[in-house]
Coordinates of C-alpha atoms and ligand atoms in Angstrom, one line a residue:
X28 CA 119.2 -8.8 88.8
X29 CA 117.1 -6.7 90.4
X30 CA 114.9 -7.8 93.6
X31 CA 112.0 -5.3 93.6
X32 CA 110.2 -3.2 91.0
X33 CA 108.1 -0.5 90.9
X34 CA 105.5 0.0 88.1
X35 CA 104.7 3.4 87.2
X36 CA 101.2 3.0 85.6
X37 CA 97.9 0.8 86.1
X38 CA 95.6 -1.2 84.1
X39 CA 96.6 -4.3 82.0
X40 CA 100.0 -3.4 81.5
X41 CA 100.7 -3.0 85.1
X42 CA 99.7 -6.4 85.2
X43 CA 101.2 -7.8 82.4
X44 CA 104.5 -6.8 84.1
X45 CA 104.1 -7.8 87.3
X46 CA 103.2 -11.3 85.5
X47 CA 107.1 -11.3 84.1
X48 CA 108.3 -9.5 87.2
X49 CA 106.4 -13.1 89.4
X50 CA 108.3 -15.3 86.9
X51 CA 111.6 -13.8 87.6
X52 CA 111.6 -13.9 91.0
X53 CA 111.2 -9.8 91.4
X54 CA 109.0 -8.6 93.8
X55 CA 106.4 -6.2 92.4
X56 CA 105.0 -2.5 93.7
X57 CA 102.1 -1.5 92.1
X58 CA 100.9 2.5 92.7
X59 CA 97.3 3.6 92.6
X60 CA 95.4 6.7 92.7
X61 CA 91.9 7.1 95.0
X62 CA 89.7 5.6 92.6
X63 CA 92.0 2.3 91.5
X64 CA 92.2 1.2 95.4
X65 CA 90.7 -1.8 94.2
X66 CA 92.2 -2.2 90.6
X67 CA 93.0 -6.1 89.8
X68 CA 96.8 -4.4 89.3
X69 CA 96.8 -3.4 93.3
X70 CA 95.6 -7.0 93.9
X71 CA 98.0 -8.7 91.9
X72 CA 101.2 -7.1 92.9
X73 CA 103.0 -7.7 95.9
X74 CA 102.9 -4.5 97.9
X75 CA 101.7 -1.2 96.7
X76 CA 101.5 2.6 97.0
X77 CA 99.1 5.0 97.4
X78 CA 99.8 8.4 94.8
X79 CA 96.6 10.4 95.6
X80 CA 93.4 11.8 93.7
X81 CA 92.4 10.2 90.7
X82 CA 93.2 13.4 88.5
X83 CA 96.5 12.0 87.1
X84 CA 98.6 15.1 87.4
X85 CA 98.2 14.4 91.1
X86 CA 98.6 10.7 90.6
X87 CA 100.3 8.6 87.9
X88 CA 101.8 11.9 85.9
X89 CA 103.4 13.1 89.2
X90 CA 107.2 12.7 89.3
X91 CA 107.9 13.4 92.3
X92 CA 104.7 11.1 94.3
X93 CA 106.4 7.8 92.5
X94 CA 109.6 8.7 93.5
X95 CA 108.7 8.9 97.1
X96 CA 106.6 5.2 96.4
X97 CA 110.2 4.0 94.8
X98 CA 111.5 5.3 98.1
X99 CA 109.5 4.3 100.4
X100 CA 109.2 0.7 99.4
X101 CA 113.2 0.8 98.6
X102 CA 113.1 -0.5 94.6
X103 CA 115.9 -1.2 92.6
X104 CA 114.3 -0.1 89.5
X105 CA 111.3 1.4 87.6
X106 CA 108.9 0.3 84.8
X107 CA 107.0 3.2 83.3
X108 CA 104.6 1.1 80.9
X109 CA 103.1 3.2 78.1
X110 CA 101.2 6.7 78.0
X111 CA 101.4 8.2 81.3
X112 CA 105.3 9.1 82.3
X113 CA 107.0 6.4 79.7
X114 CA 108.2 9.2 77.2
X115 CA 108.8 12.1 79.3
X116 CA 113.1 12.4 79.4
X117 CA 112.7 14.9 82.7
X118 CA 110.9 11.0 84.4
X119 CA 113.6 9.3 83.1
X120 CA 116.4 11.4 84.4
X121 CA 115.0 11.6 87.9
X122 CA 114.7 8.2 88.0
X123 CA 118.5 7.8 87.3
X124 CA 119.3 10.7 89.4
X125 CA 117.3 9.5 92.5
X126 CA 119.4 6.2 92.0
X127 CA 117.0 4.0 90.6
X128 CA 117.2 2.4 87.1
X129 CA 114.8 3.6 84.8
X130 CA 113.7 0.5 82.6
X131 CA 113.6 2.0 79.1
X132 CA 116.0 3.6 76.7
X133 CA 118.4 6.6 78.0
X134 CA 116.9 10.0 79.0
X135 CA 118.7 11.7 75.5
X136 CA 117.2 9.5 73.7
X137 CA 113.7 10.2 74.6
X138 CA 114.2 14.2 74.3
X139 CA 115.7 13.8 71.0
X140 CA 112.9 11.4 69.4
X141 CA 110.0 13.8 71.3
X142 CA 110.8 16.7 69.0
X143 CA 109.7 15.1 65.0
X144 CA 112.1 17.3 63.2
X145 CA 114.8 16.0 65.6
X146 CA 113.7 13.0 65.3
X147 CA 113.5 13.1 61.2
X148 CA 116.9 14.7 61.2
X149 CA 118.9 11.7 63.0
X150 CA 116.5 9.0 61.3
X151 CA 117.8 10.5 57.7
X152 CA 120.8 11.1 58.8
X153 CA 121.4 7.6 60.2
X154 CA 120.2 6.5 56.9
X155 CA 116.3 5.5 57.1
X156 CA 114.2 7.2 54.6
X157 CA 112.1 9.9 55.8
X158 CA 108.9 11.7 54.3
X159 CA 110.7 14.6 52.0
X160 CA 109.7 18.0 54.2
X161 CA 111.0 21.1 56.0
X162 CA 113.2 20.6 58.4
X163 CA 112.1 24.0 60.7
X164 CA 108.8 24.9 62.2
X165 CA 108.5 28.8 60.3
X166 CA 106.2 29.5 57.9
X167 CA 108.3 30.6 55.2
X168 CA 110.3 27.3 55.1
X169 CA 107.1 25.7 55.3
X170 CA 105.9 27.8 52.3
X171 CA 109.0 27.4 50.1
X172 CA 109.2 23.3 50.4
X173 CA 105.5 23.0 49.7
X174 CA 105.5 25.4 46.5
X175 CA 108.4 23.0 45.4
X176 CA 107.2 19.8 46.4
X177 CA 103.5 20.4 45.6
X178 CA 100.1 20.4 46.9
X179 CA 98.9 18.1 49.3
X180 CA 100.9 18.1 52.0
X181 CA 100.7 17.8 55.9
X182 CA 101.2 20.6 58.7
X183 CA 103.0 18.8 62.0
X184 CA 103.4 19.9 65.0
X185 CA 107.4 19.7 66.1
X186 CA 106.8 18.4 69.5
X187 CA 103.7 16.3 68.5
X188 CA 103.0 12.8 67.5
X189 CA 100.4 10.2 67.7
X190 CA 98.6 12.3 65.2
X191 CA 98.0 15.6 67.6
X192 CA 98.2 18.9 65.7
X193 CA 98.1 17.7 62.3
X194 CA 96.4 19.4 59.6
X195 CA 96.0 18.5 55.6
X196 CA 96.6 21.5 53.7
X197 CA 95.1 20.9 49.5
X198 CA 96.1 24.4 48.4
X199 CA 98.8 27.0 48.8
X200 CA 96.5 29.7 49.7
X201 CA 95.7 27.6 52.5
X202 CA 98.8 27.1 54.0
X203 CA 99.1 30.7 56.1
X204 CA 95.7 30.1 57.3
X205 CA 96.1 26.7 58.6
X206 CA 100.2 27.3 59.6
X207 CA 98.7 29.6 62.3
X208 CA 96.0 27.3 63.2
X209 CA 97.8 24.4 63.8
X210 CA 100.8 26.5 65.9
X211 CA 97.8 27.9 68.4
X212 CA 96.7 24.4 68.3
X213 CA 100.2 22.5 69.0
X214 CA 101.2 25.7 71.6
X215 CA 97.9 25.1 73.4
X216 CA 98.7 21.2 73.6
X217 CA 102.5 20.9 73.7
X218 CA 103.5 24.6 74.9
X219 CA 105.3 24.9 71.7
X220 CA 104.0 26.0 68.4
X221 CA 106.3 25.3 66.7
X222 CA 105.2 23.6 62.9
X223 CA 106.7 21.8 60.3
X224 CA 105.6 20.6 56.8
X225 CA 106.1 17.1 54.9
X226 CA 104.5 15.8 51.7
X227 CA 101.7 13.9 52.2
X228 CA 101.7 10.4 51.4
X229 CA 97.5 9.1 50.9
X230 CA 96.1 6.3 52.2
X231 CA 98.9 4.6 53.4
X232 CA 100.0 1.7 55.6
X233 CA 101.3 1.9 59.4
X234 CA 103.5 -0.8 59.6
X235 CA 105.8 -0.2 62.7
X236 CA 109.0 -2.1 63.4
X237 CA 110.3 -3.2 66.9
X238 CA 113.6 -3.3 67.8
X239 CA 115.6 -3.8 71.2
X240 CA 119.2 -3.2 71.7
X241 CA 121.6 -3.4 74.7
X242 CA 124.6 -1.0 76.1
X243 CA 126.9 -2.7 74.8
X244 CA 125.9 -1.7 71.2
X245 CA 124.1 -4.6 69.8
X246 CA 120.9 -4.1 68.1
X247 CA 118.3 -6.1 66.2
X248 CA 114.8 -5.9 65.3
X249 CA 111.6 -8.0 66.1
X250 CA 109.5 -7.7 62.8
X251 CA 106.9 -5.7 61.8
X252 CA 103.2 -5.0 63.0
X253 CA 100.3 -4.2 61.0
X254 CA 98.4 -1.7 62.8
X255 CA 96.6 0.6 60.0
X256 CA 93.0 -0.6 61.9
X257 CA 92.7 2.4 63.8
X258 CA 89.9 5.6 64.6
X259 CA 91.1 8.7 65.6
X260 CA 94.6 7.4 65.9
X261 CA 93.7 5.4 68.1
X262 CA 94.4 1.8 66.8
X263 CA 91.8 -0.9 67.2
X264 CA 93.0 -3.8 65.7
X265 CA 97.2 -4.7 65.6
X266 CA 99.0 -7.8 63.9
X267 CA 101.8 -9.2 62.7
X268 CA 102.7 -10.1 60.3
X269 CA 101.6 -7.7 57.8
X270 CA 99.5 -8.8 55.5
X271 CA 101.7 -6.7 52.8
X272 CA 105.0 -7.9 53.9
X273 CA 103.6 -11.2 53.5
X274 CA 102.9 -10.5 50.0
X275 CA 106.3 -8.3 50.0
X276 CA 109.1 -10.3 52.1
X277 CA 111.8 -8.4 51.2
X278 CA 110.1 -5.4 52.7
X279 CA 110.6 -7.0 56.9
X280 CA 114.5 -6.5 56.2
X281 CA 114.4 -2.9 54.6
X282 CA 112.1 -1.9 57.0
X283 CA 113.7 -3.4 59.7
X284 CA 117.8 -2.6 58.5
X285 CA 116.1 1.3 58.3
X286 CA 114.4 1.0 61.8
X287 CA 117.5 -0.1 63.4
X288 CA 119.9 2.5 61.3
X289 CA 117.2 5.5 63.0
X290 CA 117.4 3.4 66.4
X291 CA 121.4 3.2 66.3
X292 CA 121.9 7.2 65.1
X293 CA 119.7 7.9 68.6
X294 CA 121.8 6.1 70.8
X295 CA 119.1 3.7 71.6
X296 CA 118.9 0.8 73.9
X297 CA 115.7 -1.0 75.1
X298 CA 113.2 -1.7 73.5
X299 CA 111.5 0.9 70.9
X300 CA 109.2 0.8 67.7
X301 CA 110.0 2.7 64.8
X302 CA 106.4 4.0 62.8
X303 CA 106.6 4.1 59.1
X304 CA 104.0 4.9 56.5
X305 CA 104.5 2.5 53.5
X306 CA 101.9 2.0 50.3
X307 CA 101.7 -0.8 48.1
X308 CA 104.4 -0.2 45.9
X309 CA 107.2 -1.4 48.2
X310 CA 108.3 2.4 49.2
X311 CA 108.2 3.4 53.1
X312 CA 108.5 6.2 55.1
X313 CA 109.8 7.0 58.9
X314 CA 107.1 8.6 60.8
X315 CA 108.1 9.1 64.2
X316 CA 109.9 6.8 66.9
X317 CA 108.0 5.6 70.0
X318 CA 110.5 5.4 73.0
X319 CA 108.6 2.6 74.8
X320 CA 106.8 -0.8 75.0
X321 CA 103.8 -0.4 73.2
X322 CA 100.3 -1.9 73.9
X323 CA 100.4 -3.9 70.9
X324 CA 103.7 -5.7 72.0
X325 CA 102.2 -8.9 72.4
X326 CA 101.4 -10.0 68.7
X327 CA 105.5 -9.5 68.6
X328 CA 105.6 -12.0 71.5
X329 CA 103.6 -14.3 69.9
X330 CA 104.9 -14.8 66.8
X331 CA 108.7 -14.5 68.0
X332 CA 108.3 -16.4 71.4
X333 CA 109.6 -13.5 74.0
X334 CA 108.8 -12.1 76.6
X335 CA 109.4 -8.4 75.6
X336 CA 109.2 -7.3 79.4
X337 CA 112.0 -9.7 79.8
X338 CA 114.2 -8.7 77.7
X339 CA 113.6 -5.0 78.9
X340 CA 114.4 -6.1 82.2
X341 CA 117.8 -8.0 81.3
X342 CA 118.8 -5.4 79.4
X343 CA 118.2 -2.6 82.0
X344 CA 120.2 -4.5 84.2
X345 CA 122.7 -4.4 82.3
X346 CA 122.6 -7.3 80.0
X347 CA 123.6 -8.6 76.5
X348 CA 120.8 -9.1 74.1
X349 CA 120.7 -13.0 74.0
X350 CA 120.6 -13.8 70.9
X351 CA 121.6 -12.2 67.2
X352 CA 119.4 -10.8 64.0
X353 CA 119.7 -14.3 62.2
X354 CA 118.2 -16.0 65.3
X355 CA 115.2 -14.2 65.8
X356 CA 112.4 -16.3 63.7
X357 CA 109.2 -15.5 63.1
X358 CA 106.2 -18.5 63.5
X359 CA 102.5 -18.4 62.2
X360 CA 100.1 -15.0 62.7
X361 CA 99.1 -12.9 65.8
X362 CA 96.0 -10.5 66.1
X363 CA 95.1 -8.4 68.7
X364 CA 91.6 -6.2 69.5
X365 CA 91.5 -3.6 71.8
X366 CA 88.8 -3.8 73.9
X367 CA 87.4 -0.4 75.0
X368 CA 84.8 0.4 77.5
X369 CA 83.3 2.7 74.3
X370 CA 79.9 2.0 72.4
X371 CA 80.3 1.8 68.6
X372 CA 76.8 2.3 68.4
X373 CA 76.4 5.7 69.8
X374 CA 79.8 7.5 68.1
X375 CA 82.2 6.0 70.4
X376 CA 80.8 7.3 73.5
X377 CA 83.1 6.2 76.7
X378 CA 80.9 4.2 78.7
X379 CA 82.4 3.8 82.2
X380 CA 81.0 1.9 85.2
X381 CA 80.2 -1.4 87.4
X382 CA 81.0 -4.4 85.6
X383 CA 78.3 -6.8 86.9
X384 CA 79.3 -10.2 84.5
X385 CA 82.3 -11.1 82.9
X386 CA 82.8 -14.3 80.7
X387 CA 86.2 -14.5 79.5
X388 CA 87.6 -16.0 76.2
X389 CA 90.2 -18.8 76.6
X390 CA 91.2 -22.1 74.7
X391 CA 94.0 -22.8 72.7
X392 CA 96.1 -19.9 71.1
X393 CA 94.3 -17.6 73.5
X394 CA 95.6 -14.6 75.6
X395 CA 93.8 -12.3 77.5
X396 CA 95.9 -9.0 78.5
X397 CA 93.1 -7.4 81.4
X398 CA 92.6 -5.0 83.6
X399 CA 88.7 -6.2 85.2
X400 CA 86.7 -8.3 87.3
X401 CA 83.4 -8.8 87.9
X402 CA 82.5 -5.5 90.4
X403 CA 85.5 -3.7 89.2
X404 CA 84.0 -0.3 88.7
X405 CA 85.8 1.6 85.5
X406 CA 87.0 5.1 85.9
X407 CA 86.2 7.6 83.9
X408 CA 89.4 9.1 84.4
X409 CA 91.6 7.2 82.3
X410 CA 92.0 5.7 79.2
X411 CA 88.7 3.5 78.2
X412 CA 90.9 0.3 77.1
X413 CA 90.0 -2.8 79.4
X414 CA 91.5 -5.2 78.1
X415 CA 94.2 -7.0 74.9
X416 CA 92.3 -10.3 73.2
X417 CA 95.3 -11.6 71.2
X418 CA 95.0 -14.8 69.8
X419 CA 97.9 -16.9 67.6
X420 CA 97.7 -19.4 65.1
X421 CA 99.5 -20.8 62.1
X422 CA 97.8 -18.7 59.6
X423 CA 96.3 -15.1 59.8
X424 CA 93.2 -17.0 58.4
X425 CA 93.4 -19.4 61.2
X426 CA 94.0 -16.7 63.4
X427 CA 90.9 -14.7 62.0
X428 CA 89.3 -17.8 63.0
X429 CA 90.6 -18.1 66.4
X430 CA 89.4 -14.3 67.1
X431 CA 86.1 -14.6 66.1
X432 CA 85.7 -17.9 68.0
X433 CA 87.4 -16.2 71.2
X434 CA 85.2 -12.8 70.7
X435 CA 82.3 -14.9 70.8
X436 CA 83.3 -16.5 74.3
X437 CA 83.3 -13.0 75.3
X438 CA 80.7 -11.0 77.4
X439 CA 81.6 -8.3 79.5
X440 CA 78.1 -7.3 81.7
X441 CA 76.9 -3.6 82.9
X442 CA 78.8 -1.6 80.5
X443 CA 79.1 -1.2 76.6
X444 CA 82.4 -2.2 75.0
X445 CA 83.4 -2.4 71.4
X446 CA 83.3 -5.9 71.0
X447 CA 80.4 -5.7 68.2
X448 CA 82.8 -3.6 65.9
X449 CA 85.3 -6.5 65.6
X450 CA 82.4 -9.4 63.8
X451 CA 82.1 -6.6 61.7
X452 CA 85.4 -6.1 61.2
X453 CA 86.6 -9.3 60.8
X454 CA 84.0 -10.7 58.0
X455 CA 84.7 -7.8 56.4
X456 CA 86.3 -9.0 52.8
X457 CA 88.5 -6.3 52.8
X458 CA 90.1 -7.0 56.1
X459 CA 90.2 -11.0 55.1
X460 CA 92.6 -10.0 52.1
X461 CA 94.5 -7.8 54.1
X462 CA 93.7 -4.8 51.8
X463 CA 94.4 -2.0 54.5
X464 CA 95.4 1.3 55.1
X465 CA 94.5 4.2 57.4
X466 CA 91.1 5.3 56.2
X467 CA 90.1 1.2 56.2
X468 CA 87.7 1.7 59.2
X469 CA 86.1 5.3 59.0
X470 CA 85.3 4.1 55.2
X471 CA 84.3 0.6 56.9
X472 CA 82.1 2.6 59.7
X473 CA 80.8 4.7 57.1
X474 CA 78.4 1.4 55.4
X475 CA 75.0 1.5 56.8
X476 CA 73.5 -1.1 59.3
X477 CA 77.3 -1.9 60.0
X478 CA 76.4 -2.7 63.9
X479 CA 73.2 -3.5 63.6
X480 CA 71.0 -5.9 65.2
X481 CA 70.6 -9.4 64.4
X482 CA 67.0 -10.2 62.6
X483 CA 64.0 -10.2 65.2
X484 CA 63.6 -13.7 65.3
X485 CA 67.0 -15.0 66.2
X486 CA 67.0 -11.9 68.9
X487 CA 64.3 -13.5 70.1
X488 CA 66.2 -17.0 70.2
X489 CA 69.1 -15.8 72.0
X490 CA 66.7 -14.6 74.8
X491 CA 65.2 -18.0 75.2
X492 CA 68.2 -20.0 74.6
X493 CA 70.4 -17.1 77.3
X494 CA 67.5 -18.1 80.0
X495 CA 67.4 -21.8 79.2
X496 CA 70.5 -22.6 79.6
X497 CA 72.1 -19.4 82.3
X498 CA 69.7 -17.9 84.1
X499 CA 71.0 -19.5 87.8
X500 CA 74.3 -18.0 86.6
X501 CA 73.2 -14.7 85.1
X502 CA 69.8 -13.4 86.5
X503 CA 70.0 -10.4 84.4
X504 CA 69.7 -12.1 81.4
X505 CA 66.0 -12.9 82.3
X506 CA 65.1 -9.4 82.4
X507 CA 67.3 -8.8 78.7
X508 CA 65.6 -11.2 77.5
X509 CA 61.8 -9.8 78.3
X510 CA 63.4 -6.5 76.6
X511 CA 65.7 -7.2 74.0
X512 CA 68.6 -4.5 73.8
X513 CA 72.0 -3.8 72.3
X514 CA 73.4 -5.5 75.2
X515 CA 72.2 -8.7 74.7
X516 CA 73.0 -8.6 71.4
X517 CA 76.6 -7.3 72.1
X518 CA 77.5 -10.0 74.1
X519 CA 75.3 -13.1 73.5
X520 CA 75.4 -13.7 69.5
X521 CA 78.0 -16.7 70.3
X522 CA 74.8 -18.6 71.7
X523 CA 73.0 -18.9 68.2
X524 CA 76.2 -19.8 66.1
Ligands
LIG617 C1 101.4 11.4 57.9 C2 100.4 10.9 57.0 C3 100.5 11.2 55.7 N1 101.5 11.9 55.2 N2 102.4 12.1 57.3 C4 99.5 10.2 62.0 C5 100.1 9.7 63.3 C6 101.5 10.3 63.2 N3 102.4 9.3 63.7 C7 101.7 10.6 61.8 N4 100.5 10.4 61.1 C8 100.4 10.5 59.7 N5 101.4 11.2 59.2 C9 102.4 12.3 56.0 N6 103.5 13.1 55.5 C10 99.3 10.2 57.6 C11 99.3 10.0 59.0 C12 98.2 9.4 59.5 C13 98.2 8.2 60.1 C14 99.5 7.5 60.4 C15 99.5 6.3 61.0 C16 98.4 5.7 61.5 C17 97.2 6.3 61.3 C18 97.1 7.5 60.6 C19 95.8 8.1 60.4 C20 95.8 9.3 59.7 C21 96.9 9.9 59.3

């Protein structure tokens, strides 16, 4: 196995892997740009290196500044993480070719899923059932399959994903006019502009599949997560299982058998999650093929009982998968919020800076996936999420439960964070049922007074009871309380329940 590992990347999943990497015995390298010199993951790991600026082209996007950390502090291997350098192939390769193992799937494997139409091509080919579209980015193919397969469908980008450069088109004498938009838009982004066309399928599920295989050609798959909680693609709440498999079983083994059929025409190994869009009437749909370990791995972990960074590891090195399909059980119900340094009251606005209190959730079924401490000062440079609450329990009502209790334990001081959205949320009936699909929370966010403040006179009570019973431990609360404000509400509701 391998005795020291560098992790390309920062924040809570830098930490979450040098966690497994402590457990294993593997000593841990953590990198850092000028502004994360005193990120928790720098603290935490057992040596690291300095990359440069904070811009991340200089920093965690740059190839050739890791490799010379890998170097330098003479790793055996790599961890990418997600976002950053975890699907780029060119990473992967000069990884290999600089003679250290890159901890993911092989480099053709990420080039081929990277382009959508590639990626469609091997998952129908290998069997899995893919949206019915064009397979080339031209116009005139686009054209000719929409006139056949009929109005609405959905303009891609070919080397998008993740929801980038895509564009609902209602009516064909649309379709020229939005083609070309959407090619300036995806050659502006991608530096290709290159488009393709599917059918549209409306207001739909994302259910995603993990799976993991090894090199010596064994392959199985994890379950399923629910994750059609999302704004902007950008998801917001993740579980599993889904609440529609639950009411569907037979759905977790077509889903899965079809996400491992895609995953095996690739040439996979590692771990990987395969995105499909499924609706209510047991039909589903391969999206797109994610070539990492995803943020939302841990409601996987939870309700199978691995340690996905683990397995990644073992099976980097060279290992077997340790156990088959018919061993991998699934137990009770895992929900995970993102928690953003955003304000839900004010459209989302990123809200970095100085975190000046922290109270963090714990208690039984409780994990915390973080990337702050009190005094930690947030970049504005990188992604706004802080932190993962996921909580387990024997039922997704239990588990509902177990989240709101946790949430309420919860107060992060000196900057706004989403953490109001998810009471809403989570009393929502809706969401209880598990009656979801993609346009679940901009209809949700659409209901007026959704955030708003509790009634005067319990404000009012959470200011008195706040100075009563902290004010040694947080003086600020004094002053919140003098001038009640969204963030005492935000954090302190917990006191009145
Ligand atoms: C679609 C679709 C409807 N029809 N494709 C968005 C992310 C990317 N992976 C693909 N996405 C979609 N593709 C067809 N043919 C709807 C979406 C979609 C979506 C998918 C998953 C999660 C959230 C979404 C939000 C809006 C649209």
């Amino acid at each position: 196995m391998f005795q020291k590992v560098l992790i390309a990347n920062r924040g809570e999943i830098a930490l979450r892997i040098i966690r497994t990497l402590r457990e294993m015995g593997i000593r841990s390298v953590a990198v850092y740009s000028d502004v994360d010199r005193a990120a928790l993951h720098v603290r935490k790991a057992d040596e690291a290196a300095h990359l440069g600026p904070a811009p991340s082209r200089e920093s965690y996007l740059n190839i050739e500044r890791i490799l010379d950390a890998a170097r330098r502090h003479r790793v055996d291997a790599i961890h990418p993480g997600y976002g950053f350098l975890s699907e780029n192939a060119e990473f992967a390769q000069a990884c290999t070719d600089a003679g250290f193992v890159f901890i993911g799937p092989p480099a053709s494997a990420i080039a081929a899923m990277g382009s959508k139409t590639a990626a469609r091509r091997i998952a129908r080919d290998g069997g899995a059932p893919v949206v019915p579209g064009s397979e080339e980015g031209l116009l005139p193919a686009a054209a000719a399959f929409a006139q056949t397969a009929g109005y609405p469908v959905m303009l891609k980008a070919v080397a998008g994903g993740g929801g980038k450069g895509m564009r609902r088109v209602d009516r064909a004498e649309d379709l020229a006019s939005h083609f070309e938009a959407a090619s300036s838009e995806a050659l502006r982004a991608f530096g290709d502009g290159r488009v393709y066309v599917e059918k549209l399928v409306e207001n739909a599920r994302h259910i995603e599949i993990q799976i993991f295989g090894d090199r010596h050609g064994n392959m199985v798959h994890l379950g399923e997560r629910e994750c059609s909680v999302q704004r902007r693609h950008q998801k917001v709440i993740e579980e599993s299982p889904s609440p529609l498999v639950t009411l569907q079983p037979e759905l977790r083994n077509r889903m899965g058998e079809a996400a491992v059929l895609a995953a095996r025409a690739a040439g996979y190994f590692n771990a990987g999650t395969v995105e499909f869009l499924a609706d209510n009437d047991g039909n589903f749909y391969f999206l797109e093929m994610n070539t990492r370990l995803q943020v939302e791995h841990p409601v996987t972990e939870l309700v199978t009982g691995l340690d996905l960074v683990r397995l990644q590891l073992e099976i980097a090195d060279g290992g077997r998968l340790p156990f088959t399909q018919d061993q991998v059980a699934l137990r009770g119900a895992a929900i995970e919020c993102r928690i953003y340094a955003e304000d839900p009251a004010s459209n989302f606005m990123p809200s970095p800076g100085l975190i000046t209190q922290l109270a963090e959730p714990a208690g039984p079924g409780v994990r915390l996936d973080s990337g702050i401490y009190p005094g930690w000062n947030v970049p504005l440079e990188y992604d706004p999420m802080l932190a993962k609450l996921i909580v387990w329990a024997d039922t997704r009502e239990h588990a509902i439960e177990r989240m709101q209790r946790a949430l309420g334990e919860y107060h992060v001081g000196g900057i706004r964070t989403n953490i109001p959205l998810f009471d809403a949320i989570l009393r929502d009936p809706a969401f209880r049922t598990g009656d979801l699909h993609t346009g679940y929370l901009d209809a949700l966010l659409k209901r007026p007074g959704l955030l708003e403040l509790p009634p005067a006179p319990e404000l009012a009570a959470i200011a008195v009871a706040a100075i009563a019973t902290d004010t040694k431990r947080e003086p600020g609360l004094a002053e919140a309380a003098v001038t009640p404000s969204r963030w005492l509400s935000g954090g302190r509701e917990g006191l009145l329940r």
